[in-house]
Short mmCIF file of C-alpha atoms in Angstrom, two decimals:
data_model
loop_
_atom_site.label_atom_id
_atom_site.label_comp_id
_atom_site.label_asym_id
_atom_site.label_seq_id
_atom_site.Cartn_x
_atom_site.Cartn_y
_atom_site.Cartn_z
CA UNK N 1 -1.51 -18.97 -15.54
CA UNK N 2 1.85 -18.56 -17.34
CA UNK N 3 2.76 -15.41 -18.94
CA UNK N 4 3.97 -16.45 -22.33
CA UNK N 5 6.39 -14.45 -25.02
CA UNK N 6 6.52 -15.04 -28.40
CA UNK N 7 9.45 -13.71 -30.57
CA UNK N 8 9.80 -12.99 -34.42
CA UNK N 9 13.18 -12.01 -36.06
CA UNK N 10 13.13 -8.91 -38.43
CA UNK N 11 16.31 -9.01 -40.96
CA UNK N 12 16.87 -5.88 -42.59
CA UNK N 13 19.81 -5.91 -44.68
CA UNK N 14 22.90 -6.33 -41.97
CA UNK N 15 20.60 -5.52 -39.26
CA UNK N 16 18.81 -7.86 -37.02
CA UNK N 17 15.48 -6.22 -35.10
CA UNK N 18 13.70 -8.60 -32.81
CA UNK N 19 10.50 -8.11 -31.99
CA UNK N 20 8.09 -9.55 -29.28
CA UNK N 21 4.59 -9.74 -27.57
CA UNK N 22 3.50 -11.11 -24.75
CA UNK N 23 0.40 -13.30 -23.90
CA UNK N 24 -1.43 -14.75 -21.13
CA UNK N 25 -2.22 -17.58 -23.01
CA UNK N 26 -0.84 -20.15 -25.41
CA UNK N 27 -4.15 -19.87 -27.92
CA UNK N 28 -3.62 -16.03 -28.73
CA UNK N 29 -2.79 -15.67 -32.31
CA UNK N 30 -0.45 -12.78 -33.49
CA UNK N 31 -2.02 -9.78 -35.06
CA UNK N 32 -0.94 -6.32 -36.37
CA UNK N 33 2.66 -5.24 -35.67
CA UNK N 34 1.43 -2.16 -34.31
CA UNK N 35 0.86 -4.49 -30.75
CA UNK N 36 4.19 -5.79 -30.91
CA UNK N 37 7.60 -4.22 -29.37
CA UNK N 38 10.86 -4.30 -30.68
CA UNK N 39 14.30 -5.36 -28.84
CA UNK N 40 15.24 -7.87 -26.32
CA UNK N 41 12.42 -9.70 -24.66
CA UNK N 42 12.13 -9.11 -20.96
CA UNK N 43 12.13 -11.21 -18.30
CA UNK N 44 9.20 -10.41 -16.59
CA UNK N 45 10.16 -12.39 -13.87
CA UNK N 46 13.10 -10.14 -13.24
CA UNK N 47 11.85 -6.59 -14.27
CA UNK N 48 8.52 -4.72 -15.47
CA UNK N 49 7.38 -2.04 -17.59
CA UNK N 50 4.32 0.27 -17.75
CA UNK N 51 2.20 0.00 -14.73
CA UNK N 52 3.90 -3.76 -14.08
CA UNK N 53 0.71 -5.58 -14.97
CA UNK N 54 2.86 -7.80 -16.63
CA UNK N 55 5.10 -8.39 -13.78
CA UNK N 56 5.47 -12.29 -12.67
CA UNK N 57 8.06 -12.66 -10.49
CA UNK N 58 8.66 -13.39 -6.55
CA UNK N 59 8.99 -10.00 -4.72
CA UNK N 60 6.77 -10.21 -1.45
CA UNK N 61 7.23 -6.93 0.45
CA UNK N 62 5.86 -3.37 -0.30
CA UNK N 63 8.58 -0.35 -1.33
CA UNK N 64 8.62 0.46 2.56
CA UNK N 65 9.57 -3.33 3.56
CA UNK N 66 6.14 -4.83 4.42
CA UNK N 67 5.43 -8.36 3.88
CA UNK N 68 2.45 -9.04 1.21
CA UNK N 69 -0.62 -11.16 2.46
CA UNK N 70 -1.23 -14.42 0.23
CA UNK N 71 -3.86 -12.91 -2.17
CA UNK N 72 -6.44 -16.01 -1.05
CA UNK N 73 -6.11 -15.19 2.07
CA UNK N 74 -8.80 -12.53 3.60
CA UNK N 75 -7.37 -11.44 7.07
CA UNK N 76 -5.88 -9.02 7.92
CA UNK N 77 -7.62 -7.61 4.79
CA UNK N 78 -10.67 -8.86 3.17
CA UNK N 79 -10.38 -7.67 -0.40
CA UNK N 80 -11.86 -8.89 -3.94
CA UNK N 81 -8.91 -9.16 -5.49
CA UNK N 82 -9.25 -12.76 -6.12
CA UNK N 83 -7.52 -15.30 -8.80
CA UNK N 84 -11.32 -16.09 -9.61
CA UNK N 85 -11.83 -12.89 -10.61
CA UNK N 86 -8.41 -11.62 -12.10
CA UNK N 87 -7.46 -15.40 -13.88
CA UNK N 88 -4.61 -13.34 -16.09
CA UNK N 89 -3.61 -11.49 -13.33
CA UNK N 90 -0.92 -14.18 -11.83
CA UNK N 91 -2.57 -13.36 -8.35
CA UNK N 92 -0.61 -16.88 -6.55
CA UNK N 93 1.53 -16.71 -3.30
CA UNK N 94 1.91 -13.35 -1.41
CA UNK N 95 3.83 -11.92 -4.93
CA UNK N 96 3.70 -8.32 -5.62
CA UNK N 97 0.86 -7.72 -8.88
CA UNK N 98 -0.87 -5.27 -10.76
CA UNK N 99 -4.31 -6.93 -11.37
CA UNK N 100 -6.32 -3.54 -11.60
CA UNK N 101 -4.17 -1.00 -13.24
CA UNK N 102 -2.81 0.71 -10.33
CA UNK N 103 0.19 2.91 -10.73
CA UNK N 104 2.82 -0.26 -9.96
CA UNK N 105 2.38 -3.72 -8.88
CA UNK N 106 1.27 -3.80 -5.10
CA UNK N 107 0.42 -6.45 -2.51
CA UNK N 108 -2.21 -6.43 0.55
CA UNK N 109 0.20 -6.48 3.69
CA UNK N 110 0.00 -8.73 6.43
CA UNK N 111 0.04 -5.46 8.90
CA UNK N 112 -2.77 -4.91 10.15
CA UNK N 113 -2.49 -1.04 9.97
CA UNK N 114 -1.55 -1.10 5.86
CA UNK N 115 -3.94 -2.26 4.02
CA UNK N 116 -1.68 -2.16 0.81
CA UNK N 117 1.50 -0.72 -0.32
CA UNK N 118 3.70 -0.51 -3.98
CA UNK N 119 6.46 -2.81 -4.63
CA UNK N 120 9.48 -2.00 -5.55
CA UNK N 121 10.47 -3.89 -8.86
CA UNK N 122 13.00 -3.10 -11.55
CA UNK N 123 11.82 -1.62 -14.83
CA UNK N 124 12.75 -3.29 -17.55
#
């Protein structure tokens, strides 16, 4: 799925606020401003906030340089961490996600003796 941003301009006076929320899907429709967050819309295929479950870019190796295992692939881990069962979660290649509300996005490795390991992507 894409990750999708919409953006509404705030004029107050001499002062332009934007403000933004993101969506994993086109057919969401805008509701209270309390949900939406003001500034500069990130690129969340540069940078993430929070706990990076918004994070869509293409880092593939853990915070201690371990390559991630393609999330539909089973071996060396079996897992259920599947696109079937996280469809917002962005769970395609071996990229670093956060499909569960970990601490940080984080990737199965391919080594055998780490099952899993934080990424190390920029905050926005």
């Amino acid at each position: 799925k894409q990750w999708y941003q919409r953006r509404v301009a705030i004029t107050a006076g001499d002062d332009s606020s934007f403000w933004y929320r993101t969506y994993s899907s086109k057919d969401v429709s805008p509701s209270t401003q309390t949900s939406w967050f003001k500034g500069d819309c990130p690129d969340f295929t540069q940078c993430a906030d929070g706990k990076q479950t918004s994070y869509r870019g293409t880092v593939s190796t853990t915070e201690n340089g371990k390559t991630c295992q393609a999330w539909d692939t089973q071996s060396p881990h079996s897992h259920s961490r599947t696109a079937d069962k996280y469809p917002d979660a962005a769970l395609e290649e071996n990229y670093c996600r956060n499909p569960d509300g970990e601490s940080a996005a984080w990737c199965y490795t391919t080594d055998s003796s780490q099952r899993w390991g934080l990424c190390d992507i920029p905050h926005c």
